[in-house]
mmCIF file of C-alpha atoms and ligand atoms in Angstrom:
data_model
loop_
_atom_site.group_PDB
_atom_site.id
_atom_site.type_symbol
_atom_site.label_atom_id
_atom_site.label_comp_id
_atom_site.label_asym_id
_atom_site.label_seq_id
_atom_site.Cartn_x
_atom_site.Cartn_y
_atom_site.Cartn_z
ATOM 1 C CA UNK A 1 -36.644 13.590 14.815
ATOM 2 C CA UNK A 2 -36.151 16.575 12.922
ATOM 3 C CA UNK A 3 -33.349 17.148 9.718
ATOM 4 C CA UNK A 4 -30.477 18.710 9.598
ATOM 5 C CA UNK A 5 -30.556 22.789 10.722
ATOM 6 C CA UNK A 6 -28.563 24.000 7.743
ATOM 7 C CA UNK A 7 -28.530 27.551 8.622
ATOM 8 C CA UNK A 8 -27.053 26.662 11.906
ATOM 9 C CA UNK A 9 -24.576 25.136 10.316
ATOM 10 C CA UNK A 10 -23.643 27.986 8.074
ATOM 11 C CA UNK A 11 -24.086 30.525 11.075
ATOM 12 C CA UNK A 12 -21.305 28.401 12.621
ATOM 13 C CA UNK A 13 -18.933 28.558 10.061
ATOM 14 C CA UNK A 14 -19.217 32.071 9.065
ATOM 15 C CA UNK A 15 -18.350 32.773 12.559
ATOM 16 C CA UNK A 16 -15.140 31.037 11.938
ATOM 17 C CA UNK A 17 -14.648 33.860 9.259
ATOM 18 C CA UNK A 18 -12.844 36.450 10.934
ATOM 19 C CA UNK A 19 -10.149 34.371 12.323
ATOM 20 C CA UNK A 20 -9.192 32.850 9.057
ATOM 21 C CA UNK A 21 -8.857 36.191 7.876
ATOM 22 C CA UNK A 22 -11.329 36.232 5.087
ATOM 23 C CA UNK A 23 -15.159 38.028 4.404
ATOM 24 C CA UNK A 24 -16.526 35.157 2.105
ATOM 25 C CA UNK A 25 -16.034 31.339 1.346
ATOM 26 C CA UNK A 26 -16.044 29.841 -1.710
ATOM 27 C CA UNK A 27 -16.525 25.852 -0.297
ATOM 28 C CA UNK A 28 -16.104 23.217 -3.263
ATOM 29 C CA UNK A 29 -15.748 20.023 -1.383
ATOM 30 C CA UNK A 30 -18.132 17.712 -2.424
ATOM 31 C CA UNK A 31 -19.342 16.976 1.612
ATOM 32 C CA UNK A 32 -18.536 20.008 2.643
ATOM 33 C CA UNK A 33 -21.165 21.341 0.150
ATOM 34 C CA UNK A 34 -23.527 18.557 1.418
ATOM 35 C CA UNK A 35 -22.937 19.057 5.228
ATOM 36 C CA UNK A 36 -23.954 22.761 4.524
ATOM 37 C CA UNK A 37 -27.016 23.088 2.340
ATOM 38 C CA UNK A 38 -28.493 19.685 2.061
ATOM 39 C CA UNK A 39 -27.187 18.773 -1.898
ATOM 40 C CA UNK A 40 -26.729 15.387 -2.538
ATOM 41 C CA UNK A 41 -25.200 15.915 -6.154
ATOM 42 C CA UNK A 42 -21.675 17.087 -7.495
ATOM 43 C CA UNK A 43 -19.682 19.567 -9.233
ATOM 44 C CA UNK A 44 -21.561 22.211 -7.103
ATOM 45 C CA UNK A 45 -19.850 25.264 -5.080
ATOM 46 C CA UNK A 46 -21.469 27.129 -2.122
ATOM 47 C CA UNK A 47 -20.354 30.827 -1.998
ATOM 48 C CA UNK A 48 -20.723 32.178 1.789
ATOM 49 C CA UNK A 49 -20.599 35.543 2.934
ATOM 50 C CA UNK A 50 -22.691 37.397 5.550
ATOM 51 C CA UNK A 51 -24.944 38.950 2.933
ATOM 52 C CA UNK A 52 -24.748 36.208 0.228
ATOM 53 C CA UNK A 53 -25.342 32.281 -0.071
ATOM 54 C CA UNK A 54 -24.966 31.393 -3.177
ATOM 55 C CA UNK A 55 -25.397 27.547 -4.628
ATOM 56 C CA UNK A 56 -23.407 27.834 -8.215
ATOM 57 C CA UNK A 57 -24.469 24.776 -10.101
ATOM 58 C CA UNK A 58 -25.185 23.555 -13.738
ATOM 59 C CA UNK A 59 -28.333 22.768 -15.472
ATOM 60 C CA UNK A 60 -28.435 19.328 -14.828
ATOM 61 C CA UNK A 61 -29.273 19.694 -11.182
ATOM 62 C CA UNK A 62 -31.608 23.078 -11.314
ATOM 63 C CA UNK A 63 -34.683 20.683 -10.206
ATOM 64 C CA UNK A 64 -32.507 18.805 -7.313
ATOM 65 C CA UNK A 65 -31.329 21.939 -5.856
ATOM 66 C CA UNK A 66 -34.734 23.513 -5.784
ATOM 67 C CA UNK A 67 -36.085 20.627 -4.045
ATOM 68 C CA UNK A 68 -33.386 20.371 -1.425
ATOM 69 C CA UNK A 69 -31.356 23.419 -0.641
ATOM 70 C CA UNK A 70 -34.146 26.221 0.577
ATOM 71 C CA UNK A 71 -32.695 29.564 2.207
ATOM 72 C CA UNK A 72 -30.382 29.681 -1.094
ATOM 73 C CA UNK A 73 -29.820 31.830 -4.073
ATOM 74 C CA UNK A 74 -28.549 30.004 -7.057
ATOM 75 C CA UNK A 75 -26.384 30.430 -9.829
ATOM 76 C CA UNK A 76 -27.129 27.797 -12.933
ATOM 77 C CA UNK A 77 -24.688 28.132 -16.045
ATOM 78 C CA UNK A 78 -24.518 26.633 -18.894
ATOM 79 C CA UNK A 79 -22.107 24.415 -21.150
ATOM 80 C CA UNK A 80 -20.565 27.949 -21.948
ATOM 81 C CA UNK A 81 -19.958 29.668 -18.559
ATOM 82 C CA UNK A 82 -17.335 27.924 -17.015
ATOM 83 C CA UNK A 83 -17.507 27.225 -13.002
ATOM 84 C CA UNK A 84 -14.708 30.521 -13.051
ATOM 85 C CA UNK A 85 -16.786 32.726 -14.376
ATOM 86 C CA UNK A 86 -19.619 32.144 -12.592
ATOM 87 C CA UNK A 87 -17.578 32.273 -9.103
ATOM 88 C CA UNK A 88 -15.946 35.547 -10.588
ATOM 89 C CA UNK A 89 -19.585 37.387 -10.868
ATOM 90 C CA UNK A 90 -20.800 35.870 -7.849
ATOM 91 C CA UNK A 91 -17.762 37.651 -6.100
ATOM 92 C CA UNK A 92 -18.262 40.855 -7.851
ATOM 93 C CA UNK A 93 -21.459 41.253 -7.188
ATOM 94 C CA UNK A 94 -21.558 39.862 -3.400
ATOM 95 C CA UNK A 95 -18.268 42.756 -3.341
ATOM 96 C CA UNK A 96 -16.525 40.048 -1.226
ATOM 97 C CA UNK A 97 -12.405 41.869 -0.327
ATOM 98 C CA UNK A 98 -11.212 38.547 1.036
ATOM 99 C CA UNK A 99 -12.370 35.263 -0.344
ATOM 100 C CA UNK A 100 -10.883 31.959 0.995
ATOM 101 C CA UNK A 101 -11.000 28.707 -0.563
ATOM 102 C CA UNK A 102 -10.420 25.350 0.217
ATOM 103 C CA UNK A 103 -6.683 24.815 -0.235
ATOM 104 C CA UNK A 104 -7.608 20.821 0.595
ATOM 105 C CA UNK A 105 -10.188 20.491 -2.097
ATOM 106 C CA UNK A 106 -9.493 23.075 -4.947
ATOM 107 C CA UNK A 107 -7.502 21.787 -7.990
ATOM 108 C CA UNK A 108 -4.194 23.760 -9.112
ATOM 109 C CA UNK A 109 -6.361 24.749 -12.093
ATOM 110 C CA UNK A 110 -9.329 26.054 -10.598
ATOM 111 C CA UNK A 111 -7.571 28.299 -8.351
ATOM 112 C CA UNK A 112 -5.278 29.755 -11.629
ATOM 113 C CA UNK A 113 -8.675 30.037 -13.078
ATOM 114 C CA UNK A 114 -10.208 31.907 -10.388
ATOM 115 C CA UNK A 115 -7.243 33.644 -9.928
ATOM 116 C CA UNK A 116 -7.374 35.115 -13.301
ATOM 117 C CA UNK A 117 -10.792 36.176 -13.340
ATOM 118 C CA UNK A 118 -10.990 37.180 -9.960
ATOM 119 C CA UNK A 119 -9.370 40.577 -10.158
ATOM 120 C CA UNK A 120 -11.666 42.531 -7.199
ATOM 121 C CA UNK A 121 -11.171 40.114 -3.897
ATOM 122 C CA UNK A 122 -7.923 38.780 -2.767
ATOM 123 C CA UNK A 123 -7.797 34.682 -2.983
ATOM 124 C CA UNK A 124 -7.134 33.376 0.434
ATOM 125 C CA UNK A 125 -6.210 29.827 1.241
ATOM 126 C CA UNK A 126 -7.927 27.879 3.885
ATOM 127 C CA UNK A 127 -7.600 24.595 5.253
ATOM 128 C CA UNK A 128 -10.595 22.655 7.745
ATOM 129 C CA UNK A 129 -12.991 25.437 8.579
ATOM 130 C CA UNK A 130 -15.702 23.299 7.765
ATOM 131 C CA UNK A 131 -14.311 19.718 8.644
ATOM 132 C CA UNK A 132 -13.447 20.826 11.914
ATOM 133 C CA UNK A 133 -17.521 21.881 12.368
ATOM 134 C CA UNK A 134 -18.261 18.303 11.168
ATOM 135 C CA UNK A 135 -15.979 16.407 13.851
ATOM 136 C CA UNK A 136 -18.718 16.994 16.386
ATOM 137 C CA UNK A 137 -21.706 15.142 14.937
ATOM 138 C CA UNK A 138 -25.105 16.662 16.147
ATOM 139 C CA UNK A 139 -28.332 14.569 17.489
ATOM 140 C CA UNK A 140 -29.530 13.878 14.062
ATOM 141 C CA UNK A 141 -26.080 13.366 12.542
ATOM 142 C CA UNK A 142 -25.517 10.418 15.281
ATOM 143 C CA UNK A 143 -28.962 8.295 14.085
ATOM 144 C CA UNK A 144 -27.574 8.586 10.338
ATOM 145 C CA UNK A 145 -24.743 6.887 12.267
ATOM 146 C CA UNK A 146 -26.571 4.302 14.380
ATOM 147 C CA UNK A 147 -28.575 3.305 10.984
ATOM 148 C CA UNK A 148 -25.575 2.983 9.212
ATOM 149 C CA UNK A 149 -24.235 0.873 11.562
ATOM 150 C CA UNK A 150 -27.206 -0.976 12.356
ATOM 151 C CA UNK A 151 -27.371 -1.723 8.055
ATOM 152 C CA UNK A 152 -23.651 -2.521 8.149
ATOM 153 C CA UNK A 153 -24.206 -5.342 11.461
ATOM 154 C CA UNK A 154 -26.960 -6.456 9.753
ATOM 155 C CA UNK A 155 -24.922 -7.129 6.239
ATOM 156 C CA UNK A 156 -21.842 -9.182 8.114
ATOM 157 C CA UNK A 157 -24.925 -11.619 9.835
ATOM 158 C CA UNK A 158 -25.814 -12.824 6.434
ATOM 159 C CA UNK A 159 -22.106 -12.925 5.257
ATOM 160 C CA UNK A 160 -21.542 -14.877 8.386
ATOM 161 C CA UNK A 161 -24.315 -17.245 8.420
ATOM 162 C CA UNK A 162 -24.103 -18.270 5.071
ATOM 163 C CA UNK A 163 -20.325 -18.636 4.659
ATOM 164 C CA UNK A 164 -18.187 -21.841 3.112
ATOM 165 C CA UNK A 165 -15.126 -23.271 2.336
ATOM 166 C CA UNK A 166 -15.544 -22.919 -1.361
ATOM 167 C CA UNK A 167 -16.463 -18.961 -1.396
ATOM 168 C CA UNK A 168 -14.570 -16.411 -2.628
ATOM 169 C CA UNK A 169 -13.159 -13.137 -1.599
ATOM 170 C CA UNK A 170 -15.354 -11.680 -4.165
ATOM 171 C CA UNK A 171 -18.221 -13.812 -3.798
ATOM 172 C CA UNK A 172 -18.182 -12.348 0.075
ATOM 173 C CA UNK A 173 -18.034 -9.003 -1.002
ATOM 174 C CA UNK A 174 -21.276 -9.430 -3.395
ATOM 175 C CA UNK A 175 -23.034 -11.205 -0.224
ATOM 176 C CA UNK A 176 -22.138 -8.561 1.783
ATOM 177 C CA UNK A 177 -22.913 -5.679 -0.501
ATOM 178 C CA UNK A 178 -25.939 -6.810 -1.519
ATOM 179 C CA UNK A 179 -27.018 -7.872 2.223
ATOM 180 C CA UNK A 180 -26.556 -3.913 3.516
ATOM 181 C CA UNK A 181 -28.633 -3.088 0.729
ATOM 182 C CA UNK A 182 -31.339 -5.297 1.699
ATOM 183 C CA UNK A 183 -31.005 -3.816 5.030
ATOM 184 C CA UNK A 184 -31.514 -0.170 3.390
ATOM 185 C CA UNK A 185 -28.138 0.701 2.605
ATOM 186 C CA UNK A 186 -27.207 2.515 -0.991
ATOM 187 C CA UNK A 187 -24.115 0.833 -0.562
ATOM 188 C CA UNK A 188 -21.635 -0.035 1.206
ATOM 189 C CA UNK A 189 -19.224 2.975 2.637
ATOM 190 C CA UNK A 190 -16.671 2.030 0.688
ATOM 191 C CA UNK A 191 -14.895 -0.752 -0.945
ATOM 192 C CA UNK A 192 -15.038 -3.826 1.630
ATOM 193 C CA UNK A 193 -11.771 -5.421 2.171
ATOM 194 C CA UNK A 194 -12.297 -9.067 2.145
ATOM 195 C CA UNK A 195 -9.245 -10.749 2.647
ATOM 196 C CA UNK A 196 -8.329 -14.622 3.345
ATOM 197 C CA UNK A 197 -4.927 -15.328 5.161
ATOM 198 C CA UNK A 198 -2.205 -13.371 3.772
ATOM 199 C CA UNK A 199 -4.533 -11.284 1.650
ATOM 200 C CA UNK A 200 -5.669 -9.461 5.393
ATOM 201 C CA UNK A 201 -1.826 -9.233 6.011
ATOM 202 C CA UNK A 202 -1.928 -5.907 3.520
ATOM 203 C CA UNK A 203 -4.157 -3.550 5.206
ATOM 204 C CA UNK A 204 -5.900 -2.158 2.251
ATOM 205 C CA UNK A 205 -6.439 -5.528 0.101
ATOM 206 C CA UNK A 206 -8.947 -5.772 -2.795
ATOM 207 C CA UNK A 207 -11.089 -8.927 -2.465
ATOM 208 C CA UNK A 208 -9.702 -11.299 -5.061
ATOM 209 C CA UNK A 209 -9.507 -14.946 -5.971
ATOM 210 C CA UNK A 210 -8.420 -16.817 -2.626
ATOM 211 C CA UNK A 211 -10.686 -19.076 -1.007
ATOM 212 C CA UNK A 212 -12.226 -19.199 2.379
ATOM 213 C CA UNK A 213 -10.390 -22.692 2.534
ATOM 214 C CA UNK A 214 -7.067 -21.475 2.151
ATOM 215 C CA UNK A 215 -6.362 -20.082 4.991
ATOM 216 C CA UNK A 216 -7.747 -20.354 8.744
ATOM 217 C CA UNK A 217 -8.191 -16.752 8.983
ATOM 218 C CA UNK A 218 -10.659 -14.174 7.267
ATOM 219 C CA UNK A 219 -10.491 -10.653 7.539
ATOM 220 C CA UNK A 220 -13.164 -7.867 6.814
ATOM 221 C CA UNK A 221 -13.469 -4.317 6.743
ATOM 222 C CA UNK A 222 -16.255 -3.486 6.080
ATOM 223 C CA UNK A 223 -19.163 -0.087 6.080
ATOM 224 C CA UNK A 224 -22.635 0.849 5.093
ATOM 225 C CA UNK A 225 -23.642 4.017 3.888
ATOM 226 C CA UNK A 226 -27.186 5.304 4.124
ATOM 227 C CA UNK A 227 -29.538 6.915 2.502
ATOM 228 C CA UNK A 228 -28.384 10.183 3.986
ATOM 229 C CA UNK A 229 -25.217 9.910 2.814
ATOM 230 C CA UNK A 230 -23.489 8.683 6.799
ATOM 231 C CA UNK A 231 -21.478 5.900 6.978
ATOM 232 C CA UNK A 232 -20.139 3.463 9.221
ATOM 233 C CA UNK A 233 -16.675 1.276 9.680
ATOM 234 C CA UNK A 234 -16.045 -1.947 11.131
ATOM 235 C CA UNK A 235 -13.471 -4.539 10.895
ATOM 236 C CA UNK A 236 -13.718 -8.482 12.087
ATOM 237 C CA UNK A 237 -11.622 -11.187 11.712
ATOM 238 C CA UNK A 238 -13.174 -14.789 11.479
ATOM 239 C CA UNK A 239 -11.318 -18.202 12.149
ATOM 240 C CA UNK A 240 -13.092 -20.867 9.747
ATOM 241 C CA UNK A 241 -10.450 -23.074 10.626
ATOM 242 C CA UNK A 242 -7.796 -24.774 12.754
ATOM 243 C CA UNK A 243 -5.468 -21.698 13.836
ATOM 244 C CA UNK A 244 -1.887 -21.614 15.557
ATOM 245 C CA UNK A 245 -0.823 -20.316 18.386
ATOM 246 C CA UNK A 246 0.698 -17.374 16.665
ATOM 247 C CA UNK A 247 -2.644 -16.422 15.179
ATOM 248 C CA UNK A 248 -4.574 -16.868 18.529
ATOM 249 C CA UNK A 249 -1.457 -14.803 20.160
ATOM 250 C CA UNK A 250 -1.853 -12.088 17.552
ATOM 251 C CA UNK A 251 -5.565 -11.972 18.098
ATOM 252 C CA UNK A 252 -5.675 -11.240 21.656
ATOM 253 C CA UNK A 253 -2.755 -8.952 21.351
ATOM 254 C CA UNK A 254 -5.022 -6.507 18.673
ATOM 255 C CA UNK A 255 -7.998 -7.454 21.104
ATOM 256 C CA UNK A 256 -6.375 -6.269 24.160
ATOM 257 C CA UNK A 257 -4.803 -3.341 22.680
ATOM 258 C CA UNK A 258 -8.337 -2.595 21.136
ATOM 259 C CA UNK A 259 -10.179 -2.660 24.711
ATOM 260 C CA UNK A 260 -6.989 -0.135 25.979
ATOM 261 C CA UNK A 261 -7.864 2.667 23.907
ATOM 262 C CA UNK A 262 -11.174 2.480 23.635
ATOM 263 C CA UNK A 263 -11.207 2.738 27.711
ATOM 264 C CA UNK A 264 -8.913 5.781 27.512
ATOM 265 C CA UNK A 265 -11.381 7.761 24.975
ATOM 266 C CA UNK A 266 -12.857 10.676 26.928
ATOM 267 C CA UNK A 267 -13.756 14.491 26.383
ATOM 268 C CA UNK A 268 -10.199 16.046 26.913
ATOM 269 C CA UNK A 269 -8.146 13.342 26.111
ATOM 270 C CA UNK A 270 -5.257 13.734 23.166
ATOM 271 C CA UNK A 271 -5.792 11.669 20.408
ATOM 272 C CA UNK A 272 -1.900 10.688 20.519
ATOM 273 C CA UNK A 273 -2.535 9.316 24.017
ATOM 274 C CA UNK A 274 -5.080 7.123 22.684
ATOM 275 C CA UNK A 275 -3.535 5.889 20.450
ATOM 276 C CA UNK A 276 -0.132 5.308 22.750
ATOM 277 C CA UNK A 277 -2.459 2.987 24.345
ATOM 278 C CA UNK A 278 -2.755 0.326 21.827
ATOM 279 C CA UNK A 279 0.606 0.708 20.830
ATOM 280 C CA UNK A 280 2.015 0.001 24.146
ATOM 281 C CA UNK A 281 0.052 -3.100 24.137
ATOM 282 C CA UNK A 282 1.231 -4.049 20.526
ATOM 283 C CA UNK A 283 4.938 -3.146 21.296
ATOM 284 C CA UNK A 284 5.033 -5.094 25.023
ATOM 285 C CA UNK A 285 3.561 -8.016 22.925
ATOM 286 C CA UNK A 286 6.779 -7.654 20.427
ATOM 287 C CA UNK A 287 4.841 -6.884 17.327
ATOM 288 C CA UNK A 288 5.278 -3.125 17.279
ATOM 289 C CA UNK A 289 7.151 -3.474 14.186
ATOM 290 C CA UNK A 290 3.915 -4.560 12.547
ATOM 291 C CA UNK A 291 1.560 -1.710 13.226
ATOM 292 C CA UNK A 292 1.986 0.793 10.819
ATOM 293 C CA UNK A 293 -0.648 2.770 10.157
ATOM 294 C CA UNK A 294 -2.842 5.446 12.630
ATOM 295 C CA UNK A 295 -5.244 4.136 15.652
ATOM 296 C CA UNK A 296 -8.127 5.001 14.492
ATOM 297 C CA UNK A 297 -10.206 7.996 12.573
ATOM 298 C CA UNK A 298 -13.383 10.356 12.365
ATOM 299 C CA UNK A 299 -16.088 9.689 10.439
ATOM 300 C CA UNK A 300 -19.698 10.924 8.953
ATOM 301 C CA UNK A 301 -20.591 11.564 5.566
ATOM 302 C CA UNK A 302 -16.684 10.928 4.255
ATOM 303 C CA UNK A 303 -15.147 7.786 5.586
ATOM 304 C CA UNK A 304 -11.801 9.406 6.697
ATOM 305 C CA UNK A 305 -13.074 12.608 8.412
ATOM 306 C CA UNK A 306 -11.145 14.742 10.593
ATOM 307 C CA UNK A 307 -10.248 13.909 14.153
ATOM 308 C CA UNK A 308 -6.808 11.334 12.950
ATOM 309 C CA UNK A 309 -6.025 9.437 16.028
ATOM 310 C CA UNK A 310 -2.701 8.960 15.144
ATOM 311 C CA UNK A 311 1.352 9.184 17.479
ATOM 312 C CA UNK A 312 1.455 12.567 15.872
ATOM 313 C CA UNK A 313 -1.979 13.911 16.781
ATOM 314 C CA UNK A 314 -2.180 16.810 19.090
ATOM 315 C CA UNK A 315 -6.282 17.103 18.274
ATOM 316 C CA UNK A 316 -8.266 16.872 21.702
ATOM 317 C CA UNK A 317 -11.295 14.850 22.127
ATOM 318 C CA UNK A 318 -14.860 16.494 22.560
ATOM 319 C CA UNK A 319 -18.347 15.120 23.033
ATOM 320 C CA UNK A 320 -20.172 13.923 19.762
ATOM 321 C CA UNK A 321 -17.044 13.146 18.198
ATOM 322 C CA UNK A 322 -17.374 10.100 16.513
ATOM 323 C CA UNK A 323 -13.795 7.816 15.835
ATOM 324 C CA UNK A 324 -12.949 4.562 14.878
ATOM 325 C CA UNK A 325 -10.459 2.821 17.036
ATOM 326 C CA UNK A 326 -8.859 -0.229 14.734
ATOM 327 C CA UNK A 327 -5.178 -1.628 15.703
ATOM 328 C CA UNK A 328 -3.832 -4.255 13.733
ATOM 329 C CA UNK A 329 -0.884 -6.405 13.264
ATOM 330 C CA UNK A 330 -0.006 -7.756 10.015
ATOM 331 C CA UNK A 331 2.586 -10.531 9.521
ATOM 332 C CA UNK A 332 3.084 -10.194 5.605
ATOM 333 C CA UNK A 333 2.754 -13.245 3.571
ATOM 334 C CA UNK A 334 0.991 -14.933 6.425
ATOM 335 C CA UNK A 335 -1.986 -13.246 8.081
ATOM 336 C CA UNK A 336 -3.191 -9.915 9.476
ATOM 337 C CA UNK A 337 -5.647 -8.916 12.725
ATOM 338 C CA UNK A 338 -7.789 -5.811 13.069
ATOM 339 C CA UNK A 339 -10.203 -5.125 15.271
ATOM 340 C CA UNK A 340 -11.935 -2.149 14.625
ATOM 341 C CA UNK A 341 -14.890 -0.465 16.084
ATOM 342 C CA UNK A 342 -17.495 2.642 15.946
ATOM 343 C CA UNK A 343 -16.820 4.804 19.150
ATOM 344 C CA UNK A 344 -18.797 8.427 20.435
ATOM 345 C CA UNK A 345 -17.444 10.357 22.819
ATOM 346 C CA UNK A 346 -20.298 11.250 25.385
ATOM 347 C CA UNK A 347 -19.883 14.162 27.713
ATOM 348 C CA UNK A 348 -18.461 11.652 30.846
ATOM 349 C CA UNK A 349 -16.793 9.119 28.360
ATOM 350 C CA UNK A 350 -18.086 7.295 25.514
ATOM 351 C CA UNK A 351 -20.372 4.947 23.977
ATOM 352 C CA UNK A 352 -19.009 1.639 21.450
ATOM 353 C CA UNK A 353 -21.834 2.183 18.927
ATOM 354 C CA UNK A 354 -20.460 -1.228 16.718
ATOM 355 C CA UNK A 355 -21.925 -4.440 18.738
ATOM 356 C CA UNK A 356 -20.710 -7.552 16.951
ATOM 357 C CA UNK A 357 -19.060 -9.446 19.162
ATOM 358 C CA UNK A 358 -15.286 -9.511 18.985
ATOM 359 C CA UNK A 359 -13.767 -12.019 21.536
ATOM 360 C CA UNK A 360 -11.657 -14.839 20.050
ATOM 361 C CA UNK A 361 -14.422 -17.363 20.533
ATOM 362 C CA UNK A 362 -16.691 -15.034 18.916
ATOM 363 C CA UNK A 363 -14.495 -15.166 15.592
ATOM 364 C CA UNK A 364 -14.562 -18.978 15.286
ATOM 365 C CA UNK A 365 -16.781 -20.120 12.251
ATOM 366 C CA UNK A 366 -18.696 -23.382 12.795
ATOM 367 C CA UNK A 367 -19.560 -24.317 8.901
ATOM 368 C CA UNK A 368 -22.680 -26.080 8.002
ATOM 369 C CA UNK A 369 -22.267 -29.648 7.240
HETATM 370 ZN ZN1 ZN B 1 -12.431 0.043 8.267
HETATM 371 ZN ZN1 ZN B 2 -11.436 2.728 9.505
#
């Protein structure tokens, strides 16, 4: 399998160009920056323009960038050229008229900087030009994906087989961690929520203090992220003891509503219809009041990546699009349920990438004597 075709990508997006009403790009976000040349490191901008590509970059990364962005010029400053000035001569030189920049990753004080020193080009704001290219994950994009996943499945089978009574939120989170790295991961692909009984009742807990023990119900959310950078995003729920019928109600209820929108995700399909799906199910089952947040979300080398799948969303679906689809109810004080899973859209439907099983039998925890 062959890597990544960077210039692809950056034919792509300076096709985009004209319709945003600019002649050059000055892209600062940290993936975006990744996604289009390759650089793993930070603090690095990517000037684009028909007859320029420009890397500007400090001295601490003038061997990385040489090794991984080729097809590049570069622009290394020093301590005493700020990031400004170095954008400002790039511009000048390159003779951009029109030069957009990423209103959604650009600080209020980089832009009066560039803004002062820019005095030839007119700033232009832009919003998604690139993110929108990276909703629709290409062949080698989508093993990144399967690996992380694969790392991720791999992590939760240790966690699972090895779990107690007398663990820890945070002594969960270190099995897990260090499992997916074991597995190949760098890390995990973000913080894992690990949270007993009423801790999974807030849907972004920490893992804290409580103990497996204190509550029948366990929830995770948890990701890997590879070597590459992609990530994945799963969430499972675990009985490790005697539930009630509210629980078990509440767990096929997310289940069900789960299973709904998953079936509805196809190429043409509105996100906001997907997601109506699950929240029919939620609302019929009289817990709509406890399903706040979005169905589900896009993701690659960012864990939150454009499409949202959310009541608002208007954005269509399109093959090699890659969303999570994760209801949830939370009772607060009590307990919370979410189900969530790794989902590509194929050209006819799609294909659940995430294969730990999720049925309620499936959650119960038989502890070692
Ligand atoms: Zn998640
Ligand atoms: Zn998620």
């Amino acid at each position: 399998m062959s890597g990544p075709n960077y210039i692809s990508r950056r034919s792509r997006l300076l096709r985009t160009f004209k319709n945003a009403g600019i002649d050059a790009l000055l892209i600062s976000g940290e993936s975006n920056v990744r996604y289009l040349t390759g650089f793993t490191g930070d603090s690095s901008w990517l000037y684009l323009s028909k007859t320029a590509k420009v890397v500007l970059s400090d001295s601490r990364y003038t061997t990385q960038i040489a090794n991984e962005c080729s097809g590049l010029d570069v622009d290394i400053r020093d301590a005493r050229r700020p990031m400004s000035v170095a954008a400002a001569d790039v511009v000048k030189k390159a003779k951009a008229r029109r030069l957009g920049f990423e209103a959604d990753h650009l600080t209020v004080t980089q832009h009066s900087a560039l803004h002062a020193r820019i005095e030839s080009a007119e700033l232009v704001s832009t919003s998604g030009l690139t993110e929108r290219l990276r909703e629709i994950k290409d062949k080698w994009e989508l093993t990144q994906i399967r690996e992380a996943i694969y790392q991720a499945e791999r992590g939760i089978g240790v966690v699972r087989s090895s779990l107690r009574p007398d663990q820890t939120e945070r002594d969960i989170r270190y099995t897990l961690e260090a499992a997916m790295r074991s597995f190949g991961a760098t890390g995990p692909g973000f913080e894992p929520i690990v949270g007993v009984g009423p801790t999974g009742a807030l849907p972004h807990a920490h893992a804290g203090d409580l103990l497996v023990s204190e509550s029948p119900m366990l929830l995770i959310d948890w990701g890997a992220e590879t070597r590459s950078g992609y990530r994945s995003d799963l969430t499972r729920v675990f009985v490790t003891g005697r539930v009630t019928k509210q629980m078990r109600t509440v767990y096929e209820t997310v289940l069900k509503a789960q299973q709904k929108a998953i079936a509805a995700i196809k190429p043409g399909a509105t996100c906001k219809a997907v997601d109506a799906m699950a929240r029919k199910v939620i609302a019929n089952a009289g817990f709509d009041k406890f399903f706040g947040h979005g169905l589900g979300h896009g993701f690659g080398l960012d864990i939150h990546e454009s499409v949202r799948m959310s009541p608002i969303s208007e954005q269509v679906l399109e093959p090699g699009m890659v969303v999570t689809v994760e209801p949830g109810i939370y009772l607060p004080g009590k307990f919370g349920v979410r189900i969530e899973d790794d989902i590509l859209v194929t050209n006819t439907g799609h294909e659940v990438l995430t294969s730990v099983p999720r049925e309620f039998d499936d959650a119960v925890v038989e502890f070692l004597a």
